[in-house]
Amino acid sequence: MELYTTLEIEQLQQNEDLPYLIEIMEWVKNFLGRPHPNLGRPGVVCPFVPYSLKSNSIRLAVIHTKDLCAEQLEEVVGRYRDIFLKMDVKEQDLAINRAFLLIFPDIHIEDASKLVDSVQQKLKPLFVESGLMIGEFHKRNETPGLHNPNFRPLRSPIPLLAIRFMVEADLPFLESPADPYLRIRYLEAYINCFANKFTDETKFKNAHQALALAKEQTAIFK
């Protein structure tokens, strides 16, 4: 369950997982942490990365999966969720920029979309209801960017899952499932997470409208 900050990775000398840690660290810095011509909006690919790097708030772990079935992998990722939630950070700004990157070098690219995506889909409701987001990254990820449907922001050189706190801007990711029951679960968790702490009144209204629509759809199905 070893987790390394980016500063600790730079100081590591002998570690069998060092090549994987370095490759993902460089991808975070040079892709997620920089602008991209196909992004469709100004700024860097992931707005949280620059400050997370500056505050040393990103932690990386390499998880070897050769002897793990999908259920065992879910258990391992679930334990990292518990660690994430129990970490004590006094400064709220540092906490909101915390992220775990769980790297799976043993997962072949042909299996990534099946294994990594399935684990993410299985665990996402639990994470969302804990006030967290969990995202899947690999070379075959076809999820389009929010501002350019031809951009693929979730492609990484090694399969991984990312864990971070939910933010108000996550609403589009939570109102997108086709299953209205899952949408209700996500949206209720989102609204409960921010309760009276919404800073964007539009997102507050949009979340309630999306929730009402999802409930209408479930009523039609009954």
XYZ file of C-alpha atoms in Angstrom:
222
model
C 0.000 0.000 0.000
C 3.025 2.266 -0.507
C 2.132 5.769 -1.680
C 4.703 8.231 -2.973
C 4.458 11.977 -3.477
C 6.058 13.425 -6.592
C 8.894 14.833 -4.468
C 9.537 11.406 -2.952
C 9.618 9.836 -6.418
C 12.290 12.313 -7.493
C 14.413 11.186 -4.543
C 13.882 7.434 -4.964
C 16.989 5.537 -6.001
C 16.343 1.811 -5.956
C 12.797 0.624 -6.421
C 11.511 -1.927 -8.908
C 8.447 0.214 -9.564
C 10.378 3.428 -10.136
C 10.047 3.358 -13.971
C 6.235 3.228 -13.707
C 6.139 5.983 -11.104
C 8.364 8.223 -13.208
C 6.418 7.595 -16.419
C 3.097 8.544 -14.810
C 4.624 11.482 -12.950
C 5.959 12.868 -16.242
C 2.576 12.308 -17.915
C 0.867 14.221 -15.100
C 3.283 17.120 -15.468
C 3.514 17.247 -19.256
C -0.033 16.293 -20.290
C -2.520 16.870 -17.474
C -0.637 19.869 -16.156
C -0.271 21.712 -19.471
C -2.562 23.273 -22.090
C -3.476 21.200 -25.141
C -4.479 22.577 -28.563
C -7.423 20.152 -28.793
C -8.774 20.749 -25.305
C -11.488 23.146 -26.473
C -11.010 25.679 -23.691
C -8.159 27.784 -22.288
C -6.019 26.482 -19.460
C -4.398 23.160 -18.672
C -6.001 19.757 -19.284
C -6.708 19.237 -15.570
C -7.116 22.532 -13.670
C -6.200 20.938 -10.334
C -2.840 19.510 -11.369
C -0.606 22.627 -11.218
C -1.563 23.454 -7.630
C -1.572 19.773 -6.625
C 1.991 19.464 -7.912
C 3.040 22.708 -6.247
C 1.568 21.619 -2.914
C 2.908 18.046 -3.280
C -0.658 16.733 -2.868
C -0.545 13.946 -5.474
C 0.382 10.464 -4.304
C 1.129 7.538 -6.589
C 1.049 3.805 -5.924
C 1.934 0.850 -8.129
C -0.417 -2.120 -7.766
C 0.584 -5.464 -9.258
C -2.449 -7.412 -10.437
C -1.051 -10.682 -11.834
C -2.595 -12.786 -9.094
C -5.705 -10.679 -8.510
C -9.206 -11.272 -9.844
C -11.563 -8.332 -10.446
C -13.197 -8.713 -7.018
C -9.821 -8.671 -5.266
C -8.782 -5.593 -7.226
C -11.988 -3.880 -6.145
C -11.096 -4.641 -2.526
C -7.611 -3.204 -2.950
C -8.912 0.006 -4.534
C -11.547 0.220 -1.809
C -8.800 0.186 0.830
C -7.128 3.130 -0.878
C -10.460 4.944 -0.647
C -10.383 4.409 3.113
C -6.801 5.686 3.328
C -7.722 8.735 1.254
C -10.623 9.639 3.538
C -8.633 9.131 6.747
C -5.702 11.333 5.756
C -5.577 14.383 7.981
C -4.878 17.636 6.161
C -5.403 20.816 8.159
C -5.490 23.199 5.211
C -8.714 22.780 3.210
C -7.014 24.027 0.036
C -4.484 21.222 0.292
C -7.186 18.646 0.975
C -9.270 19.558 -2.069
C -6.207 19.170 -4.301
C -5.291 15.753 -2.918
C -5.226 12.945 -5.446
C -4.223 9.283 -5.511
C -3.066 7.693 -8.765
C -3.205 3.890 -8.606
C -1.034 2.473 -11.379
C -1.574 -1.019 -12.847
C 1.478 -1.931 -14.974
C 0.496 -5.624 -15.216
C -2.801 -4.940 -16.997
C -2.333 -5.430 -20.740
C -3.692 -2.715 -22.990
C -6.125 -5.208 -24.524
C -7.621 -5.893 -21.085
C -7.580 -2.343 -19.723
C -10.977 -1.258 -21.006
C -12.554 -4.402 -19.559
C -10.821 -4.586 -16.182
C -10.052 -0.976 -15.260
C -13.369 0.333 -16.562
C -15.376 -2.395 -14.834
C -13.700 -1.754 -11.471
C -14.318 1.974 -11.856
C -17.982 1.459 -12.746
C -18.510 -0.962 -9.880
C -16.915 1.309 -7.271
C -18.011 4.738 -8.498
C -21.371 4.805 -6.621
C -19.607 4.062 -3.329
C -16.965 6.696 -4.022
C -19.484 9.346 -5.071
C -21.541 8.735 -1.943
C -18.322 9.278 0.033
C -17.794 12.667 -1.628
C -15.120 11.319 -3.963
C -14.583 10.825 -7.675
C -12.817 7.852 -9.228
C -11.662 8.058 -12.846
C -10.320 5.430 -15.230
C -7.329 6.119 -17.484
C -5.682 3.955 -20.158
C -4.595 4.111 -23.799
C -7.920 2.820 -25.146
C -10.172 5.180 -23.188
C -12.750 6.659 -25.569
C -14.385 9.108 -23.150
C -14.617 12.472 -24.974
C -13.614 15.812 -23.518
C -16.354 18.097 -22.202
C -15.389 20.915 -24.571
C -14.222 18.914 -27.606
C -15.842 15.533 -28.373
C -12.802 14.579 -30.468
C -10.352 15.042 -27.585
C -9.537 12.080 -25.315
C -8.339 13.480 -21.967
C -8.461 10.157 -20.089
C -5.707 8.375 -21.997
C -2.627 7.492 -19.966
C 0.540 5.569 -20.890
C -0.137 2.968 -18.162
C -3.609 1.913 -16.938
C -4.579 3.652 -13.717
C -7.404 4.805 -11.489
C -7.443 8.312 -10.038
C -9.102 9.231 -6.737
C -9.876 12.801 -5.664
C -12.478 14.808 -3.802
C -15.687 15.738 -5.614
C -15.991 19.383 -6.681
C -18.930 21.438 -7.961
C -17.583 21.251 -11.510
C -18.131 17.463 -11.511
C -21.853 17.836 -12.181
C -21.579 16.885 -15.911
C -19.954 13.573 -14.930
C -22.749 12.777 -12.484
C -25.751 13.621 -14.640
C -24.529 11.629 -17.652
C -25.413 7.963 -16.896
C -28.190 6.633 -19.108
C -29.630 4.695 -16.162
C -31.915 7.172 -14.349
C -31.667 5.222 -11.092
C -27.879 5.578 -11.120
C -28.257 9.256 -12.036
C -30.526 9.775 -9.024
C -27.963 8.111 -6.765
C -25.147 10.301 -8.095
C -27.109 13.549 -8.069
C -28.451 13.059 -4.570
C -24.905 12.389 -3.349
C -23.670 15.508 -5.192
C -26.374 17.726 -3.674
C -25.808 16.257 -0.206
C -22.054 16.730 -0.531
C -22.329 20.467 -1.066
C -25.654 21.077 0.711
C -25.528 24.758 1.691
C -21.944 25.168 0.484
C -22.646 25.729 -3.225
C -20.655 28.657 -4.586
C -22.257 28.428 -8.042
C -26.026 28.938 -7.898
C -26.387 27.741 -11.499
C -24.894 24.325 -10.678
C -27.196 24.092 -7.655
C -30.256 24.699 -9.879
C -28.990 22.434 -12.655
C -28.377 19.589 -10.217
C -31.912 19.806 -8.836
C -33.384 20.011 -12.340
C -31.398 16.964 -13.446
C -32.519 15.082 -10.338
C -36.164 15.943 -10.949
C -35.870 14.781 -14.568
C -34.281 11.486 -13.530
C -37.081 10.882 -11.037
C -39.665 11.606 -13.744
C -38.014 9.018 -15.970
C -38.127 6.357 -13.267
C -41.826 7.105 -12.744
C -42.428 6.434 -16.455
C -40.661 3.075 -16.205
C -42.883 1.909 -13.329
